[in-house]
């Protein structure tokens, strides 16, 4: 399990760069201890670099490429370019005043993911929320926050949704408990607008929405909401994200990923098909 501390979480680019450096080291048969000594560091420093848990110094990476026998100008330039990108702050750093450090990690991973599967029991997933619904959710959870802060948090959520626009965004697959859709957050009008928005999103080829109906009873994910993120690079592990009240878990061990993936598959199997989802959403609108 990744231990995420405020401001120290890895971005997807750091994880990608770390995975590349690990492959190069292993292909060359160099130990972590040998690599650490070569860059005037330690074995633990190499481990943190390969896990993407620290920022990268250009000198360290250049020296490692030399140690690993990477001499081609194109290859070295590509890796060094990735170093520059990995060290650049993402767009979400503009929202540092309202964005917890433990959630910065998720936004960075979300931005780079090729597929996101999420299960929600209490709210409509953030990437699918309307502005009015998002404001109602955020206001309820930020008691005492100034209107300006609420507005900033809403803007952040809407900015995150941009990854679903266009043809290069991730495949987004949401399984939502019917309870989240029956709870009139923000009032009847807000909820009607939100559910109509979900119906409209079903027309996007990269968005799939399923609902676990009340009629099903108990199910495999009664422990709470979670997301599974996958990346285009096969060397990058899937990441399971479990949000808590004031922190989050980022799970990356194979057995953890397999367990949550199995639960997600069970949820999909007992949920509505996309066509049934639209019918159910329309019924919910008429019931409001």
mmCIF file with all atom_site columns, N, CA and C in Angstrom, residues 130-167:
data_model
loop_
_atom_site.group_PDB
_atom_site.id
_atom_site.type_symbol
_atom_site.label_atom_id
_atom_site.label_alt_id
_atom_site.label_comp_id
_atom_site.label_asym_id
_atom_site.label_entity_id
_atom_site.label_seq_id
_atom_site.pdbx_PDB_ins_code
_atom_site.Cartn_x
_atom_site.Cartn_y
_atom_site.Cartn_z
_atom_site.occupancy
_atom_site.B_iso_or_equiv
_atom_site.pdbx_formal_charge
_atom_site.auth_seq_id
_atom_site.auth_comp_id
_atom_site.auth_asym_id
_atom_site.auth_atom_id
_atom_site.pdbx_PDB_model_num
ATOM 1   N N  . UNK A 1 130 ? -23.082 17.672 -12.200 1.00 0.00 ? 130 UNK A N  1
ATOM 2   C CA . UNK A 1 130 ? -23.377 18.997 -12.739 1.00 0.00 ? 130 UNK A CA 1
ATOM 3   C C  . UNK A 1 130 ? -22.812 20.043 -11.777 1.00 0.00 ? 130 UNK A C  1
ATOM 4   N N  . UNK A 1 131 ? -22.726 21.267 -12.245 1.00 0.00 ? 131 UNK A N  1
ATOM 5   C CA . UNK A 1 131 ? -22.203 22.336 -11.397 1.00 0.00 ? 131 UNK A CA 1
ATOM 6   C C  . UNK A 1 131 ? -23.071 22.538 -10.165 1.00 0.00 ? 131 UNK A C  1
ATOM 7   N N  . UNK A 1 132 ? -24.393 22.491 -10.346 1.00 0.00 ? 132 UNK A N  1
ATOM 8   C CA . UNK A 1 132 ? -25.315 22.730 -9.232  1.00 0.00 ? 132 UNK A CA 1
ATOM 9   C C  . UNK A 1 132 ? -25.236 21.597 -8.202  1.00 0.00 ? 132 UNK A C  1
ATOM 10  N N  . UNK A 1 133 ? -25.158 20.367 -8.692  1.00 0.00 ? 133 UNK A N  1
ATOM 11  C CA . UNK A 1 133 ? -25.058 19.216 -7.792  1.00 0.00 ? 133 UNK A CA 1
ATOM 12  C C  . UNK A 1 133 ? -23.725 19.253 -7.051  1.00 0.00 ? 133 UNK A C  1
ATOM 13  N N  . UNK A 1 134 ? -22.648 19.555 -7.772  1.00 0.00 ? 134 UNK A N  1
ATOM 14  C CA . UNK A 1 134 ? -21.328 19.641 -7.146  1.00 0.00 ? 134 UNK A CA 1
ATOM 15  C C  . UNK A 1 134 ? -21.320 20.693 -6.047  1.00 0.00 ? 134 UNK A C  1
ATOM 16  N N  . UNK A 1 135 ? -21.942 21.834 -6.309  1.00 0.00 ? 135 UNK A N  1
ATOM 17  C CA . UNK A 1 135 ? -21.985 22.895 -5.299  1.00 0.00 ? 135 UNK A CA 1
ATOM 18  C C  . UNK A 1 135 ? -22.734 22.417 -4.052  1.00 0.00 ? 135 UNK A C  1
ATOM 19  N N  . UNK A 1 136 ? -23.831 21.701 -4.249  1.00 0.00 ? 136 UNK A N  1
ATOM 20  C CA . UNK A 1 136 ? -24.608 21.209 -3.112  1.00 0.00 ? 136 UNK A CA 1
ATOM 21  C C  . UNK A 1 136 ? -23.812 20.199 -2.294  1.00 0.00 ? 136 UNK A C  1
ATOM 22  N N  . UNK A 1 137 ? -23.109 19.281 -2.970  1.00 0.00 ? 137 UNK A N  1
ATOM 23  C CA . UNK A 1 137 ? -22.304 18.271 -2.276  1.00 0.00 ? 137 UNK A CA 1
ATOM 24  C C  . UNK A 1 137 ? -21.170 18.929 -1.504  1.00 0.00 ? 137 UNK A C  1
ATOM 25  N N  . UNK A 1 138 ? -20.470 19.832 -2.158  1.00 0.00 ? 138 UNK A N  1
ATOM 26  C CA . UNK A 1 138 ? -19.316 20.476 -1.538  1.00 0.00 ? 138 UNK A CA 1
ATOM 27  C C  . UNK A 1 138 ? -19.735 21.362 -0.378  1.00 0.00 ? 138 UNK A C  1
ATOM 28  N N  . UNK A 1 139 ? -20.827 22.071 -0.529  1.00 0.00 ? 139 UNK A N  1
ATOM 29  C CA . UNK A 1 139 ? -21.315 22.940 0.546   1.00 0.00 ? 139 UNK A CA 1
ATOM 30  C C  . UNK A 1 139 ? -21.680 22.127 1.783   1.00 0.00 ? 139 UNK A C  1
ATOM 31  N N  . UNK A 1 140 ? -22.328 20.978 1.568   1.00 0.00 ? 140 UNK A N  1
ATOM 32  C CA . UNK A 1 140 ? -22.733 20.134 2.696   1.00 0.00 ? 140 UNK A CA 1
ATOM 33  C C  . UNK A 1 140 ? -21.521 19.574 3.434   1.00 0.00 ? 140 UNK A C  1
ATOM 34  N N  . UNK A 1 141 ? -20.434 19.335 2.714   1.00 0.00 ? 141 UNK A N  1
ATOM 35  C CA . UNK A 1 141 ? -19.253 18.741 3.336   1.00 0.00 ? 141 UNK A CA 1
ATOM 36  C C  . UNK A 1 141 ? -18.243 19.739 3.846   1.00 0.00 ? 141 UNK A C  1
ATOM 37  N N  . UNK A 1 142 ? -18.443 21.018 3.570   1.00 0.00 ? 142 UNK A N  1
ATOM 38  C CA . UNK A 1 142 ? -17.479 22.050 3.980   1.00 0.00 ? 142 UNK A CA 1
ATOM 39  C C  . UNK A 1 142 ? -18.172 23.069 4.876   1.00 0.00 ? 142 UNK A C  1
ATOM 40  N N  . UNK A 1 143 ? -18.639 22.602 6.010   1.00 0.00 ? 143 UNK A N  1
ATOM 41  C CA . UNK A 1 143 ? -19.367 23.467 6.941   1.00 0.00 ? 143 UNK A CA 1
ATOM 42  C C  . UNK A 1 143 ? -18.479 24.626 7.389   1.00 0.00 ? 143 UNK A C  1
ATOM 43  N N  . UNK A 1 144 ? -18.996 25.841 7.260   1.00 0.00 ? 144 UNK A N  1
ATOM 44  C CA . UNK A 1 144 ? -18.248 27.012 7.689   1.00 0.00 ? 144 UNK A CA 1
ATOM 45  C C  . UNK A 1 144 ? -17.315 27.583 6.651   1.00 0.00 ? 144 UNK A C  1
ATOM 46  N N  . UNK A 1 145 ? -17.189 26.928 5.495   1.00 0.00 ? 145 UNK A N  1
ATOM 47  C CA . UNK A 1 145 ? -16.296 27.435 4.446   1.00 0.00 ? 145 UNK A CA 1
ATOM 48  C C  . UNK A 1 145 ? -16.893 28.682 3.811   1.00 0.00 ? 145 UNK A C  1
ATOM 49  N N  . UNK A 1 146 ? -16.026 29.615 3.423   1.00 0.00 ? 146 UNK A N  1
ATOM 50  C CA . UNK A 1 146 ? -16.469 30.854 2.780   1.00 0.00 ? 146 UNK A CA 1
ATOM 51  C C  . UNK A 1 146 ? -17.004 30.553 1.380   1.00 0.00 ? 146 UNK A C  1
ATOM 52  N N  . UNK A 1 147 ? -17.938 31.381 0.892   1.00 0.00 ? 147 UNK A N  1
ATOM 53  C CA . UNK A 1 147 ? -18.473 31.169 -0.460  1.00 0.00 ? 147 UNK A CA 1
ATOM 54  C C  . UNK A 1 147 ? -17.380 31.110 -1.526  1.00 0.00 ? 147 UNK A C  1
ATOM 55  N N  . UNK A 1 148 ? -16.310 31.899 -1.344  1.00 0.00 ? 148 UNK A N  1
ATOM 56  C CA . UNK A 1 148 ? -15.221 31.897 -2.319  1.00 0.00 ? 148 UNK A CA 1
ATOM 57  C C  . UNK A 1 148 ? -14.528 30.539 -2.363  1.00 0.00 ? 148 UNK A C  1
ATOM 58  N N  . UNK A 1 149 ? -14.361 29.924 -1.206  1.00 0.00 ? 149 UNK A N  1
ATOM 59  C CA . UNK A 1 149 ? -13.734 28.605 -1.162  1.00 0.00 ? 149 UNK A CA 1
ATOM 60  C C  . UNK A 1 149 ? -14.627 27.560 -1.820  1.00 0.00 ? 149 UNK A C  1
ATOM 61  N N  . UNK A 1 150 ? -15.927 27.628 -1.552  1.00 0.00 ? 150 UNK A N  1
ATOM 62  C CA . UNK A 1 150 ? -16.875 26.707 -2.183  1.00 0.00 ? 150 UNK A CA 1
ATOM 63  C C  . UNK A 1 150 ? -16.788 26.835 -3.704  1.00 0.00 ? 150 UNK A C  1
ATOM 64  N N  . UNK A 1 151 ? -16.761 28.059 -4.194  1.00 0.00 ? 151 UNK A N  1
ATOM 65  C CA . UNK A 1 151 ? -16.695 28.296 -5.638  1.00 0.00 ? 151 UNK A CA 1
ATOM 66  C C  . UNK A 1 151 ? -15.417 27.718 -6.226  1.00 0.00 ? 151 UNK A C  1
ATOM 67  N N  . UNK A 1 152 ? -14.288 27.865 -5.513  1.00 0.00 ? 152 UNK A N  1
ATOM 68  C CA . UNK A 1 152 ? -13.011 27.319 -5.982  1.00 0.00 ? 152 UNK A CA 1
ATOM 69  C C  . UNK A 1 152 ? -13.058 25.795 -6.067  1.00 0.00 ? 152 UNK A C  1
ATOM 70  N N  . UNK A 1 153 ? -13.675 25.173 -5.091  1.00 0.00 ? 153 UNK A N  1
ATOM 71  C CA . UNK A 1 153 ? -13.768 23.711 -5.094  1.00 0.00 ? 153 UNK A CA 1
ATOM 72  C C  . UNK A 1 153 ? -14.659 23.217 -6.231  1.00 0.00 ? 153 UNK A C  1
ATOM 73  N N  . UNK A 1 154 ? -15.726 23.958 -6.484  1.00 0.00 ? 154 UNK A N  1
ATOM 74  C CA . UNK A 1 154 ? -16.600 23.598 -7.607  1.00 0.00 ? 154 UNK A CA 1
ATOM 75  C C  . UNK A 1 154 ? -15.837 23.740 -8.920  1.00 0.00 ? 154 UNK A C  1
ATOM 76  N N  . UNK A 1 155 ? -15.096 24.838 -9.075  1.00 0.00 ? 155 UNK A N  1
ATOM 77  C CA . UNK A 1 155 ? -14.312 25.041 -10.298 1.00 0.00 ? 155 UNK A CA 1
ATOM 78  C C  . UNK A 1 155 ? -13.310 23.912 -10.501 1.00 0.00 ? 155 UNK A C  1
ATOM 79  N N  . UNK A 1 156 ? -12.675 23.465 -9.417  1.00 0.00 ? 156 UNK A N  1
ATOM 80  C CA . UNK A 1 156 ? -11.723 22.355 -9.506  1.00 0.00 ? 156 UNK A CA 1
ATOM 81  C C  . UNK A 1 156 ? -12.414 21.097 -10.012 1.00 0.00 ? 156 UNK A C  1
ATOM 82  N N  . UNK A 1 157 ? -13.582 20.803 -9.477  1.00 0.00 ? 157 UNK A N  1
ATOM 83  C CA . UNK A 1 157 ? -14.296 19.595 -9.894  1.00 0.00 ? 157 UNK A CA 1
ATOM 84  C C  . UNK A 1 157 ? -14.693 19.670 -11.361 1.00 0.00 ? 157 UNK A C  1
ATOM 85  N N  . UNK A 1 158 ? -15.146 20.816 -11.804 1.00 0.00 ? 158 UNK A N  1
ATOM 86  C CA . UNK A 1 158 ? -15.527 20.968 -13.212 1.00 0.00 ? 158 UNK A CA 1
ATOM 87  C C  . UNK A 1 158 ? -14.299 20.882 -14.121 1.00 0.00 ? 158 UNK A C  1
ATOM 88  N N  . UNK A 1 159 ? -13.178 21.408 -13.646 1.00 0.00 ? 159 UNK A N  1
ATOM 89  C CA . UNK A 1 159 ? -11.942 21.331 -14.436 1.00 0.00 ? 159 UNK A CA 1
ATOM 90  C C  . UNK A 1 159 ? -11.507 19.884 -14.606 1.00 0.00 ? 159 UNK A C  1
ATOM 91  N N  . UNK A 1 160 ? -11.671 19.082 -13.567 1.00 0.00 ? 160 UNK A N  1
ATOM 92  C CA . UNK A 1 160 ? -11.319 17.664 -13.659 1.00 0.00 ? 160 UNK A CA 1
ATOM 93  C C  . UNK A 1 160 ? -12.134 16.960 -14.729 1.00 0.00 ? 160 UNK A C  1
ATOM 94  N N  . UNK A 1 161 ? -13.365 17.393 -14.922 1.00 0.00 ? 161 UNK A N  1
ATOM 95  C CA . UNK A 1 161 ? -14.255 16.718 -15.868 1.00 0.00 ? 161 UNK A CA 1
ATOM 96  C C  . UNK A 1 161 ? -13.819 16.875 -17.321 1.00 0.00 ? 161 UNK A C  1
ATOM 97  N N  . UNK A 1 162 ? -12.907 17.786 -17.580 1.00 0.00 ? 162 UNK A N  1
ATOM 98  C CA . UNK A 1 162 ? -12.448 18.019 -18.951 1.00 0.00 ? 162 UNK A CA 1
ATOM 99  C C  . UNK A 1 162 ? -11.780 16.788 -19.557 1.00 0.00 ? 162 UNK A C  1
ATOM 100 N N  . UNK A 1 163 ? -11.289 15.873 -18.720 1.00 0.00 ? 163 UNK A N  1
ATOM 101 C CA . UNK A 1 163 ? -10.626 14.683 -19.270 1.00 0.00 ? 163 UNK A CA 1
ATOM 102 C C  . UNK A 1 163 ? -11.599 13.785 -20.028 1.00 0.00 ? 163 UNK A C  1
ATOM 103 N N  . UNK A 1 164 ? -12.900 13.939 -19.769 1.00 0.00 ? 164 UNK A N  1
ATOM 104 C CA . UNK A 1 164 ? -13.886 13.111 -20.470 1.00 0.00 ? 164 UNK A CA 1
ATOM 105 C C  . UNK A 1 164 ? -14.273 13.696 -21.817 1.00 0.00 ? 164 UNK A C  1
ATOM 106 N N  . UNK A 1 165 ? -13.843 14.917 -22.096 1.00 0.00 ? 165 UNK A N  1
ATOM 107 C CA . UNK A 1 165 ? -14.153 15.562 -23.371 1.00 0.00 ? 165 UNK A CA 1
ATOM 108 C C  . UNK A 1 165 ? -13.104 15.175 -24.416 1.00 0.00 ? 165 UNK A C  1
ATOM 109 N N  . UNK A 1 166 ? -13.517 15.137 -25.662 1.00 0.00 ? 166 UNK A N  1
ATOM 110 C CA . UNK A 1 166 ? -12.568 14.845 -26.736 1.00 0.00 ? 166 UNK A CA 1
ATOM 111 C C  . UNK A 1 166 ? -12.305 13.363 -26.859 1.00 0.00 ? 166 UNK A C  1
ATOM 112 N N  . UNK A 1 167 ? -11.373 13.019 -27.758 1.00 0.00 ? 167 UNK A N  1
ATOM 113 C CA . UNK A 1 167 ? -11.132 11.608 -28.060 1.00 0.00 ? 167 UNK A CA 1
ATOM 114 C C  . UNK A 1 167 ? -9.958  10.984 -27.353 1.00 0.00 ? 167 UNK A C  1
#
